[in-house]
Amino acid sequence: MTPELIPRRALHDELADRIRQMIIEGDLQADQKVPEKDLCARFGVSRTPLREALKVLANDGLLVLTPNRGSTVAGVTEQDIQDVFPVMSALESLSGELAVQNMSDVAIAKLQQTHAAMVKAYRAKDLPLYFRLNQEIHRGILQGSGNAALIAVYDSLNIRITRMRYVADMTKDRWAQAVAEHVVMMDALTNRDGNLLSEVLRHHLENKRETVLRWVQKSKKTKVK
Amino acid sequence: MTPELIPRRALHDELADRIRQMIIEGDLQADQKVPEKDLCARFGVSRTPLREALKVLANDGLLVLTPNRGSTVAGVTEQDIQDVFPVMSALESLSGELAVQNMSDVAIAKLQQTHAAMVKAYRAKDLPLYFRLNQEIHRGILQGSGNAALIAVYDSLNIRITRMRYVADMTKDRWAQAVAEHVVMMDALTNRDGNLLSEVLRHHLENKRETVLRWVQKSKKTKVK
DNA sequence: ATTCATAATTTTGCATTCAAAATTCAAATT
DNA sequence: AATTTGAATTTTGAATGCAAAATTATGAAT
């Protein structure tokens, strides 16, 4: 494996980002052991900054560190889903309320454009593009709340249940429904209807919950260790 | 300074706990520089595990690490308060709803006892004891939600605005009001009235917000660097 | 062949070391 | 006296080293 050199910046920070990304992307799978040596080779760094990154990721719940036995990737359990989604729902609700209060007309107009592009991607059945734009919109609303604590906390939960793999598990119906909900979202936003935006965001999240849950249940069967 | 030896357990974990505690207790003050050497001497450890702990605490927003310039204690700003409390409020609300659903009668009865002891401490004007029991009750309700994600997220926010110093800033009136709210809380809990519990928890938090805000504004004037 | 004991190897936890950056201090100039 | 320049010192970032724990491999006994 050729050591992939990392551009300058605090190494532990960069490493944490990279490894986080690997977990989300599925390059590191749930319950997989992650020897330090491998990651050091992978990134061409020594163990010192790597271990700093591992501690941070463990603190965020993405890795499980067992003393003297190294790190494993934390899986997404049904319990996690049961716990995380109600909290995210409450946060979405707040996010919607704050976004309609704080977003500028310009910011909303920009989201409208992204939304239009996303609908186009949907019609073209371009799943990767759709997904990217979809994420962009959700992030736009969250950012629109103007609340740094909300954003940080939401992200920390979202990352614990977001894995690229489950995207494939979205059914045609659900996809159509998701797009329909996005239309309502944009309406609520332009009309600055906080209650409606909150409600549709929560409903939208509920659909995500079901998709993630199905994915977790499926992969539970697959990996009969 | 005599090196205070630490009982066995992952050092970085223990260190993170200790330093976190020092920040809450005010042993490390806002914006204070924290040279690694000092902390190493303080705890009798090398820089390796210490730095791991620092990275984790920085990730939690308790420290600010500036590359090549070390760590400083993150202060509580008015902006932090503005951001953090609305999120905590939403979480308190959820916590209340879940607690009435999930807590056992036994657990509620235990909280009642703690509550009685707290009222007694209030009557005796024993502020430290009152504070300890008060925290115990709030933790009991949060735990009563049975939601690990909620607890983790709440804690992460709470720790960013909780500093022992501001306790002193509570006025007589506010103290009395806080106790009165606690009475309502316990009623709501025994009657398993989720809406009421949510409401009183949020209201209670609002009072905390004002106390913390006053403390931050006061200490802003004090430390004219 | 399976189980157990024990030796060899690997991996982890933490201390130490070294280079680079930042800070401090002192002398020199104005 | 104030400012500036540059060396001496301190502090940080990251690699290396070393001991302890865990894992794997080896071989003997059943």
Short mmCIF file of C-alpha atoms (C1' of nucleotides) in Angstrom, two decimals:
data_model
loop_
_atom_site.label_atom_id
_atom_site.label_comp_id
_atom_site.label_asym_id
_atom_site.label_seq_id
_atom_site.Cartn_x
_atom_site.Cartn_y
_atom_site.Cartn_z
CA MET A 1 0.00 0.00 0.00
CA THR A 2 1.57 3.31 -1.06
CA PRO A 3 1.70 5.82 1.76
CA GLU A 4 -0.69 8.58 0.80
CA LEU A 5 0.88 11.84 1.87
CA ILE A 6 -1.23 14.33 3.73
CA PRO A 7 -1.10 18.09 3.08
CA ARG A 8 0.07 20.21 5.99
CA ARG A 9 -2.26 20.94 8.86
CA ALA A 10 -2.51 19.44 12.33
CA LEU A 11 -2.01 15.81 11.49
CA HIS A 12 -4.38 14.41 14.08
CA ASP A 13 -7.12 16.64 12.71
CA GLU A 14 -6.57 15.61 9.15
CA LEU A 15 -6.35 11.97 10.17
CA ALA A 16 -9.58 12.15 12.15
CA ASP A 17 -11.32 13.59 9.09
CA ARG A 18 -9.93 10.93 6.79
CA ILE A 19 -10.80 8.04 9.04
CA ARG A 20 -14.25 9.45 9.72
CA GLN A 21 -14.78 9.62 6.00
CA MET A 22 -13.59 6.04 5.59
CA ILE A 23 -16.18 4.91 8.12
CA ILE A 24 -19.00 6.79 6.45
CA GLU A 25 -18.00 5.56 3.02
CA GLY A 26 -17.80 1.99 4.21
CA ASP A 27 -14.05 1.62 3.59
CA LEU A 28 -13.95 0.64 7.22
CA GLN A 29 -16.82 -1.64 8.07
CA ALA A 30 -18.69 -2.12 11.30
CA ASP A 31 -16.93 -4.22 13.92
CA GLN A 32 -13.82 -4.34 11.79
CA LYS A 33 -10.58 -4.27 13.75
CA VAL A 34 -8.39 -1.34 12.78
CA PRO A 35 -4.74 -1.98 13.66
CA GLU A 36 -2.78 1.19 14.14
CA LYS A 37 0.04 -0.10 11.99
CA ASP A 38 -2.24 -0.41 8.98
CA LEU A 39 -3.58 3.09 9.27
CA CYS A 40 -0.06 4.45 9.81
CA ALA A 41 1.06 2.75 6.62
CA ARG A 42 -2.06 3.93 4.82
CA PHE A 43 -1.37 7.57 5.66
CA GLY A 44 2.39 7.54 6.06
CA VAL A 45 2.41 8.91 9.59
CA SER A 46 3.66 7.70 12.92
CA ARG A 47 1.44 6.27 15.60
CA THR A 48 1.47 9.39 17.75
CA PRO A 49 -0.84 11.64 15.74
CA LEU A 50 -2.83 8.64 14.59
CA ARG A 51 -3.64 7.61 18.12
CA GLU A 52 -4.71 11.15 18.92
CA ALA A 53 -7.17 10.93 16.06
CA LEU A 54 -8.43 7.55 17.26
CA LYS A 55 -9.14 8.94 20.72
CA VAL A 56 -11.18 11.75 19.23
CA LEU A 57 -13.17 9.42 16.99
CA ALA A 58 -13.82 7.09 19.91
CA ASN A 59 -15.04 10.05 21.89
CA ASP A 60 -17.46 10.77 19.05
CA GLY A 61 -18.73 7.21 19.18
CA LEU A 62 -17.38 6.19 15.79
CA LEU A 63 -14.78 3.80 17.15
CA VAL A 64 -14.69 1.55 20.16
CA LEU A 65 -11.35 1.42 21.92
CA THR A 66 -10.78 -1.55 24.16
CA PRO A 67 -7.73 -1.08 26.40
CA ASN A 68 -4.76 -3.08 25.14
CA ARG A 69 -6.85 -4.50 22.32
CA GLY A 70 -7.07 -1.67 19.88
CA SER A 71 -9.89 -0.07 17.98
CA THR A 72 -12.88 -1.40 16.13
CA VAL A 73 -15.40 0.46 14.05
CA ALA A 74 -18.61 1.08 15.96
CA GLY A 75 -21.56 -0.49 14.20
CA VAL A 76 -24.98 1.10 13.88
CA THR A 77 -27.28 -0.92 16.11
CA GLU A 78 -31.06 -0.88 16.27
CA GLN A 79 -30.71 0.59 19.74
CA ASP A 80 -28.65 3.43 18.28
CA ILE A 81 -31.40 4.13 15.81
CA GLN A 82 -34.04 4.02 18.50
CA ASP A 83 -32.07 6.51 20.57
CA VAL A 84 -30.60 8.80 17.97
CA PHE A 85 -33.60 9.53 15.78
CA PRO A 86 -35.94 10.95 18.41
CA VAL A 87 -33.19 13.36 19.40
CA MET A 88 -32.50 14.30 15.80
CA SER A 89 -36.21 14.83 15.34
CA ALA A 90 -36.32 17.34 18.17
CA LEU A 91 -33.29 19.06 16.68
CA GLU A 92 -34.79 19.15 13.17
CA SER A 93 -37.82 20.78 14.65
CA LEU A 94 -35.77 23.50 16.27
CA SER A 95 -33.72 23.85 13.11
CA GLY A 96 -36.85 24.50 11.06
CA GLU A 97 -38.13 27.11 13.47
CA LEU A 98 -34.83 28.94 13.54
CA ALA A 99 -34.18 28.71 9.81
CA VAL A 100 -37.38 30.53 8.83
CA GLN A 101 -36.52 33.23 11.34
CA ASN A 102 -32.90 33.70 10.41
CA MET A 103 -32.35 32.87 6.77
CA SER A 104 -31.99 35.76 4.37
CA ASP A 105 -34.09 35.89 1.23
CA VAL A 106 -30.90 35.45 -0.74
CA ALA A 107 -30.00 32.29 1.15
CA ILE A 108 -33.47 30.90 0.59
CA ALA A 109 -33.29 31.72 -3.11
CA LYS A 110 -30.00 29.85 -3.33
CA LEU A 111 -31.58 26.83 -1.71
CA GLN A 112 -34.41 27.05 -4.21
CA GLN A 113 -31.88 26.73 -6.99
CA THR A 114 -30.26 23.73 -5.38
CA HIS A 115 -33.70 22.27 -4.89
CA ALA A 116 -34.52 22.71 -8.57
CA ALA A 117 -31.28 21.00 -9.51
CA MET A 118 -32.07 18.19 -7.13
CA VAL A 119 -35.50 17.62 -8.66
CA LYS A 120 -33.83 17.52 -12.04
CA ALA A 121 -31.38 14.92 -10.76
CA TYR A 122 -34.32 12.93 -9.47
CA ARG A 123 -36.05 13.02 -12.84
CA ALA A 124 -32.80 11.91 -14.46
CA LYS A 125 -32.51 9.15 -11.85
CA ASP A 126 -29.00 10.35 -11.10
CA LEU A 127 -28.78 8.99 -7.57
CA PRO A 128 -25.27 10.23 -6.70
CA LEU A 129 -26.02 13.77 -7.83
CA TYR A 130 -29.40 13.68 -6.15
CA PHE A 131 -27.80 12.61 -2.94
CA ARG A 132 -25.19 15.32 -3.01
CA LEU A 133 -27.73 18.07 -3.66
CA ASN A 134 -30.08 16.61 -1.09
CA GLN A 135 -27.38 16.79 1.54
CA GLU A 136 -26.56 20.32 0.45
CA ILE A 137 -30.15 21.42 1.03
CA HIS A 138 -30.37 19.84 4.46
CA ARG A 139 -27.10 21.42 5.42
CA GLY A 140 -28.33 24.75 4.10
CA ILE A 141 -31.35 24.68 6.37
CA LEU A 142 -29.31 23.57 9.33
CA GLN A 143 -26.79 26.32 8.71
CA GLY A 144 -29.71 28.66 8.20
CA SER A 145 -30.60 28.17 11.83
CA GLY A 146 -27.53 30.25 12.61
CA ASN A 147 -27.00 28.17 15.73
CA ALA A 148 -23.51 26.72 15.99
CA ALA A 149 -24.37 24.46 18.92
CA LEU A 150 -27.34 23.04 17.05
CA ILE A 151 -25.24 22.36 13.99
CA ALA A 152 -22.48 20.67 15.98
CA VAL A 153 -24.84 18.49 17.94
CA TYR A 154 -26.88 17.55 14.91
CA ASP A 155 -23.76 16.60 13.00
CA SER A 156 -22.47 14.50 15.84
CA LEU A 157 -25.67 12.46 15.84
CA ASN A 158 -26.07 12.37 12.10
CA ILE A 159 -22.63 10.95 11.57
CA ARG A 160 -23.39 8.10 13.89
CA ILE A 161 -26.19 6.81 11.70
CA THR A 162 -25.11 7.96 8.24
CA ARG A 163 -23.43 5.30 6.13
CA MET A 164 -23.28 5.56 2.38
CA ARG A 165 -24.33 1.98 2.00
CA TYR A 166 -27.94 2.45 2.94
CA VAL A 167 -28.54 4.87 0.12
CA ALA A 168 -28.92 1.90 -2.18
CA ASP A 169 -31.72 0.64 0.01
CA MET A 170 -34.08 3.49 -0.84
CA THR A 171 -37.14 2.23 -2.71
CA LYS A 172 -38.66 3.99 -5.71
CA ASP A 173 -41.69 4.99 -3.68
CA ARG A 174 -39.66 6.37 -0.87
CA TRP A 175 -37.55 8.33 -3.27
CA ALA A 176 -40.63 9.89 -4.83
CA GLN A 177 -42.03 10.66 -1.41
CA ALA A 178 -38.76 12.24 -0.31
CA VAL A 179 -38.82 14.56 -3.30
CA ALA A 180 -42.44 15.48 -2.61
CA GLU A 181 -41.51 16.34 0.95
CA HIS A 182 -38.69 18.49 -0.30
CA VAL A 183 -41.19 20.48 -2.33
CA VAL A 184 -43.23 21.15 0.80
CA MET A 185 -40.04 22.05 2.65
CA MET A 186 -39.15 24.70 0.13
CA ASP A 187 -42.68 26.09 0.24
CA ALA A 188 -42.59 26.26 4.01
CA LEU A 189 -39.25 28.00 3.83
CA THR A 190 -40.29 30.63 1.29
CA ASN A 191 -43.48 31.30 3.24
CA ARG A 192 -41.40 31.32 6.41
CA ASP A 193 -43.81 28.90 8.00
CA GLY A 194 -41.77 27.53 10.87
CA ASN A 195 -44.33 25.06 12.11
CA LEU A 196 -44.80 23.53 8.70
CA LEU A 197 -41.09 23.37 8.05
CA SER A 198 -40.50 21.68 11.39
CA GLU A 199 -43.21 19.19 10.70
CA VAL A 200 -42.08 18.24 7.24
CA LEU A 201 -38.46 17.98 8.40
CA ARG A 202 -39.47 15.61 11.14
CA HIS A 203 -41.59 13.57 8.77
CA HIS A 204 -38.76 13.47 6.28
CA LEU A 205 -36.43 12.25 8.99
CA GLU A 206 -38.88 9.54 9.92
CA ASN A 207 -38.53 8.19 6.39
CA LYS A 208 -34.79 8.24 6.71
CA ARG A 209 -35.16 6.35 9.96
CA GLU A 210 -37.06 3.59 8.24
CA THR A 211 -34.50 3.32 5.46
CA VAL A 212 -31.63 3.17 7.92
CA LEU A 213 -33.45 0.68 10.11
CA ARG A 214 -34.09 -1.61 7.16
CA TRP A 215 -30.44 -1.38 6.16
CA VAL A 216 -29.28 -2.22 9.69
CA GLN A 217 -31.63 -5.17 9.92
CA LYS A 218 -30.49 -6.45 6.56
CA SER A 219 -26.79 -6.19 7.31
CA LYS A 220 -27.38 -7.81 10.68
CA LYS A 221 -28.42 -11.00 8.91
CA THR A 222 -25.57 -10.82 6.42
CA LYS A 223 -22.71 -10.72 8.86
CA VAL A 224 -23.31 -13.81 10.91
CA LYS A 225 -19.91 -13.84 12.51
CA MET B 1 4.03 20.87 42.74
CA THR B 2 3.88 17.24 43.88
CA PRO B 3 2.96 14.84 41.05
CA GLU B 4 -0.44 13.44 41.91
CA LEU B 5 -0.43 9.82 40.81
CA ILE B 6 -3.40 8.52 38.91
CA PRO B 7 -5.01 5.11 39.54
CA ARG B 8 -4.85 2.63 36.69
CA ARG B 9 -7.11 2.96 33.68
CA ALA B 10 -6.48 4.35 30.20
CA LEU B 11 -4.43 7.40 31.08
CA HIS B 12 -5.81 9.66 28.39
CA ASP B 13 -9.31 8.95 29.62
CA GLU B 14 -8.51 9.64 33.21
CA LEU B 15 -6.64 12.78 32.23
CA ALA B 16 -9.51 14.06 30.12
CA ASP B 17 -11.84 13.59 33.08
CA ARG B 18 -9.52 15.36 35.47
CA ILE B 19 -8.89 18.30 33.21
CA ARG B 20 -12.57 18.58 32.38
CA GLN B 21 -13.27 18.70 36.09
CA MET B 22 -10.63 21.37 36.57
CA ILE B 23 -12.31 23.52 33.96
CA ILE B 24 -15.74 23.11 35.50
CA GLU B 25 -14.44 23.78 38.99
CA GLY B 26 -12.62 26.88 37.84
CA ASP B 27 -9.13 25.55 38.58
CA LEU B 28 -8.45 26.34 34.96
CA GLN B 29 -9.97 29.65 34.03
CA ALA B 30 -11.29 30.90 30.73
CA ASP B 31 -8.67 31.97 28.21
CA GLN B 32 -5.93 30.71 30.47
CA LYS B 33 -2.98 29.17 28.65
CA VAL B 34 -2.37 25.58 29.69
CA PRO B 35 1.21 24.51 28.98
CA GLU B 36 1.55 20.79 28.54
CA LYS B 37 4.56 20.69 30.81
CA ASP B 38 2.54 22.02 33.74
CA LEU B 39 -0.22 19.46 33.34
CA CYS B 40 2.32 16.68 32.93
CA ALA B 41 3.96 17.71 36.18
CA ARG B 42 0.58 18.09 37.84
CA PHE B 43 -0.41 14.53 36.98
CA GLY B 44 2.96 12.86 36.75
CA VAL B 45 2.51 11.59 33.21
CA SER B 46 4.32 12.08 29.94
CA ARG B 47 3.09 14.31 27.20
CA THR B 48 1.82 11.50 25.00
CA PRO B 49 -1.35 10.56 26.89
CA LEU B 50 -1.81 14.14 28.00
CA ARG B 51 -1.93 15.39 24.44
CA GLU B 52 -4.44 12.71 23.56
CA ALA B 53 -6.67 14.04 26.32
CA LEU B 54 -6.21 17.61 25.11
CA LYS B 55 -7.33 16.67 21.61
CA VAL B 56 -10.48 15.08 22.98
CA LEU B 57 -11.29 18.07 25.16
CA ALA B 58 -10.71 20.42 22.25
CA ASN B 59 -13.06 18.31 20.18
CA ASP B 60 -15.65 18.77 22.92
CA GLY B 61 -15.18 22.51 22.78
CA LEU B 62 -13.66 22.85 26.21
CA LEU B 63 -10.21 23.81 24.99
CA VAL B 64 -8.99 25.76 22.02
CA LEU B 65 -5.86 24.38 20.39
CA THR B 66 -3.92 26.74 18.22
CA PRO B 67 -1.30 24.93 16.12
CA ASN B 68 2.19 25.37 17.55
CA ARG B 69 0.84 27.61 20.27
CA GLY B 70 -0.74 25.23 22.67
CA SER B 71 -4.08 25.08 24.39
CA THR B 72 -6.22 27.63 26.14
CA VAL B 73 -9.41 27.10 28.10
CA ALA B 74 -12.47 27.97 26.04
CA GLY B 75 -14.49 30.69 27.71
CA VAL B 76 -18.28 30.78 27.89
CA THR B 77 -19.38 33.60 25.60
CA GLU B 78 -22.76 35.24 25.30
CA GLN B 79 -22.99 33.74 21.85
CA ASP B 80 -22.44 30.28 23.35
CA ILE B 81 -25.32 30.89 25.72
CA GLN B 82 -27.53 32.14 22.93
CA ASP B 83 -26.81 29.01 20.92
CA VAL B 84 -26.61 26.33 23.55
CA PHE B 85 -29.70 27.04 25.63
CA PRO B 86 -32.32 26.77 22.90
CA VAL B 87 -30.91 23.38 21.99
CA MET B 88 -30.83 22.26 25.60
CA SER B 89 -34.39 23.44 25.94
CA ALA B 90 -35.50 21.21 23.09
CA LEU B 91 -33.62 18.35 24.67
CA GLU B 92 -35.12 18.96 28.12
CA SER B 93 -38.50 18.83 26.53
CA LEU B 94 -37.81 15.47 24.97
CA SER B 95 -36.24 14.26 28.18
CA GLY B 96 -39.40 15.08 30.11
CA GLU B 97 -41.63 13.29 27.64
CA LEU B 98 -39.48 10.19 27.67
CA ALA B 99 -38.92 10.14 31.42
CA VAL B 100 -42.63 9.94 32.28
CA GLN B 101 -42.96 7.11 29.78
CA ASN B 102 -39.96 5.10 30.83
CA MET B 103 -39.23 5.63 34.50
CA SER B 104 -40.27 2.92 36.89
CA ASP B 105 -42.32 3.75 39.95
CA VAL B 106 -39.34 2.76 42.04
CA ALA B 107 -37.06 5.15 40.20
CA ILE B 108 -39.57 7.95 40.66
CA ALA B 109 -39.90 7.16 44.34
CA LYS B 110 -36.14 7.40 44.71
CA LEU B 111 -36.15 10.79 43.05
CA GLN B 112 -38.89 11.88 45.45
CA GLN B 113 -36.58 11.07 48.33
CA THR B 114 -33.74 13.01 46.79
CA HIS B 115 -36.15 15.84 46.19
CA ALA B 116 -37.21 15.85 49.84
CA ALA B 117 -33.59 15.94 50.90
CA MET B 118 -32.97 18.80 48.52
CA VAL B 119 -35.84 20.83 49.93
CA LYS B 120 -34.43 20.22 53.37
CA ALA B 121 -31.03 21.46 52.19
CA TYR B 122 -32.73 24.54 50.79
CA ARG B 123 -34.45 25.24 54.13
CA ALA B 124 -31.11 24.81 55.87
CA LYS B 125 -29.54 27.14 53.28
CA ASP B 126 -26.90 24.52 52.64
CA LEU B 127 -25.96 25.60 49.13
CA PRO B 128 -23.35 22.93 48.35
CA LEU B 129 -25.61 20.09 49.45
CA TYR B 130 -28.56 21.66 47.65
CA PHE B 131 -26.52 21.87 44.51
CA ARG B 132 -25.38 18.28 44.65
CA LEU B 133 -28.91 16.96 45.20
CA ASN B 134 -30.28 19.28 42.55
CA GLN B 135 -27.85 17.89 40.03
CA GLU B 136 -28.71 14.37 41.12
CA ILE B 137 -32.39 14.97 40.40
CA HIS B 138 -31.79 16.46 36.99
CA ARG B 139 -29.49 13.59 36.13
CA GLY B 140 -32.11 11.16 37.37
CA ILE B 141 -34.72 12.53 35.01
CA LEU B 142 -32.30 12.60 32.11
CA GLN B 143 -31.27 9.01 32.80
CA GLY B 144 -34.95 8.22 33.19
CA SER B 145 -35.40 9.04 29.53
CA GLY B 146 -33.55 5.81 28.86
CA ASN B 147 -32.06 7.40 25.77
CA ALA B 148 -28.26 7.14 25.64
CA ALA B 149 -27.94 9.53 22.71
CA LEU B 150 -30.03 12.14 24.47
CA ILE B 151 -27.95 11.85 27.61
CA ALA B 152 -24.67 12.11 25.74
CA VAL B 153 -25.74 15.10 23.70
CA TYR B 154 -27.25 16.88 26.67
CA ASP B 155 -24.11 16.35 28.70
CA SER B 156 -21.92 17.64 25.92
CA LEU B 157 -23.88 20.88 25.81
CA ASN B 158 -24.34 21.19 29.53
CA ILE B 159 -20.64 20.93 30.21
CA ARG B 160 -19.97 23.82 27.89
CA ILE B 161 -21.98 26.23 30.00
CA THR B 162 -21.66 24.75 33.46
CA ARG B 163 -19.06 26.40 35.65
CA MET B 164 -19.19 26.12 39.40
CA ARG B 165 -18.53 29.82 39.79
CA TYR B 166 -21.93 30.98 38.72
CA VAL B 167 -23.66 29.10 41.50
CA ALA B 168 -22.74 31.96 43.79
CA ASP B 169 -24.64 34.32 41.51
CA MET B 170 -28.04 32.81 42.25
CA THR B 171 -30.28 35.33 44.02
CA LYS B 172 -32.53 34.47 46.96
CA ASP B 173 -35.62 34.88 44.81
CA ARG B 174 -34.31 32.70 42.07
CA TRP B 175 -33.37 30.03 44.53
CA ALA B 176 -36.88 30.02 45.98
CA GLN B 177 -38.34 29.91 42.50
CA ALA B 178 -36.10 27.04 41.52
CA VAL B 179 -37.27 25.01 44.50
CA ALA B 180 -40.91 25.78 43.66
CA GLU B 181 -40.32 24.56 40.12
CA HIS B 182 -38.79 21.40 41.47
CA VAL B 183 -41.98 20.74 43.39
CA VAL B 184 -43.99 21.01 40.20
CA MET B 185 -41.48 18.79 38.45
CA MET B 186 -41.95 16.03 40.96
CA ASP B 187 -45.72 16.36 40.72
CA ALA B 188 -45.59 16.10 36.96
CA LEU B 189 -43.36 13.08 37.24
CA THR B 190 -45.54 11.20 39.71
CA ASN B 191 -48.63 11.99 37.66
CA ARG B 192 -46.67 11.03 34.57
CA ASP B 193 -47.70 14.24 32.90
CA GLY B 194 -45.16 14.54 30.10
CA ASN B 195 -46.32 17.89 28.80
CA LEU B 196 -46.19 19.49 32.21
CA LEU B 197 -42.80 18.00 33.00
CA SER B 198 -41.41 19.23 29.69
CA GLU B 199 -42.77 22.67 30.31
CA VAL B 200 -41.45 23.05 33.81
CA LEU B 201 -38.06 21.67 32.79
CA ARG B 202 -37.81 24.23 30.02
CA HIS B 203 -38.88 27.00 32.32
CA HIS B 204 -36.38 25.87 34.91
CA LEU B 205 -33.67 25.89 32.30
CA GLU B 206 -34.63 29.41 31.31
CA ASN B 207 -33.84 30.49 34.85
CA LYS B 208 -30.50 28.79 34.65
CA ARG B 209 -29.88 30.61 31.41
CA GLU B 210 -30.41 33.95 33.10
CA THR B 211 -28.11 33.07 35.95
CA VAL B 212 -25.38 31.92 33.60
CA LEU B 213 -25.84 34.94 31.37
CA ARG B 214 -25.50 37.29 34.31
CA TRP B 215 -22.36 35.48 35.41
CA VAL B 216 -20.82 35.69 31.96
CA GLN B 217 -21.61 39.38 31.66
CA LYS B 218 -20.13 40.03 35.08
CA SER B 219 -16.91 38.14 34.43
CA LYS B 220 -16.58 39.84 31.07
CA LYS B 221 -16.16 43.16 32.85
CA THR B 222 -13.78 41.73 35.44
CA LYS B 223 -11.18 40.36 33.08
CA VAL B 224 -10.28 43.42 31.08
CA LYS B 225 -7.15 41.99 29.56
"C1'" DA C 1 -7.78 -34.84 15.78
"C1'" DT C 2 -8.53 -31.92 19.85
"C1'" DT C 3 -6.99 -29.65 23.86
"C1'" DC C 4 -3.83 -27.51 26.51
"C1'" DA C 5 0.53 -25.35 27.69
"C1'" DT C 6 4.17 -22.46 26.41
"C1'" DA C 7 7.20 -19.96 23.39
"C1'" DA C 8 7.47 -16.50 19.50
"C1'" DT C 9 5.41 -12.61 17.47
"C1'" DT C 10 2.63 -8.76 17.18
"C1'" DT C 11 0.23 -4.90 19.03
"C1'" DT C 12 -0.63 -1.63 22.26
"C1'" DG C 13 0.40 2.12 26.04
"C1'" DC C 14 3.30 5.31 27.30
"C1'" DA C 15 7.92 7.59 27.79
"C1'" DT C 16 11.56 9.59 25.46
"C1'" DT C 17 13.78 12.01 21.79
"C1'" DC C 18 14.45 15.28 18.11
"C1'" DA C 19 13.34 18.92 14.95
"C1'" DA C 20 10.68 22.99 14.08
"C1'" DA C 21 8.14 26.82 15.65
"C1'" DA C 22 7.27 30.23 19.09
"C1'" DT C 23 8.68 32.91 22.92
"C1'" DT C 24 11.85 35.26 25.82
"C1'" DC C 25 15.75 37.89 26.71
"C1'" DA C 26 19.59 40.97 25.83
"C1'" DA C 27 22.24 43.92 23.37
"C1'" DA C 28 22.54 47.47 19.91
"C1'" DT C 29 20.70 51.27 17.50
"C1'" DT C 30 18.17 55.35 17.32
"C1'" DA D 1 13.90 55.39 27.02
"C1'" DA D 2 11.86 52.96 23.21
"C1'" DT D 3 12.46 49.91 19.31
"C1'" DT D 4 14.63 46.46 16.80
"C1'" DT D 5 17.45 42.55 15.82
"C1'" DG D 6 19.12 38.18 16.83
"C1'" DA D 7 20.62 34.61 19.78
"C1'" DA D 8 19.11 31.52 23.83
"C1'" DT D 9 15.33 29.14 25.75
"C1'" DT D 10 11.02 27.10 25.93
"C1'" DT D 11 7.17 24.76 23.90
"C1'" DT D 12 5.04 22.19 20.60
"C1'" DG D 13 4.48 18.38 16.79
"C1'" DA D 14 5.58 14.10 15.60
"C1'" DA D 15 8.82 9.96 15.27
"C1'" DT D 16 11.07 6.53 17.75
"C1'" DG D 17 11.98 3.32 21.58
"C1'" DC D 18 10.72 0.15 25.11
"C1'" DA D 19 8.03 -2.61 28.32
"C1'" DA D 20 3.66 -4.91 29.07
"C1'" DA D 21 -0.30 -7.12 27.29
"C1'" DA D 22 -2.50 -9.72 23.80
"C1'" DT D 23 -2.40 -12.71 19.90
"C1'" DT D 24 -0.66 -16.32 17.23
"C1'" DA D 25 2.09 -20.27 16.48
"C1'" DT D 26 4.19 -24.56 18.00
"C1'" DG D 27 4.28 -28.79 20.01
"C1'" DA D 28 3.14 -32.23 23.61
"C1'" DA D 29 -0.43 -34.97 25.82
"C1'" DT D 30 -4.72 -37.16 25.63
#
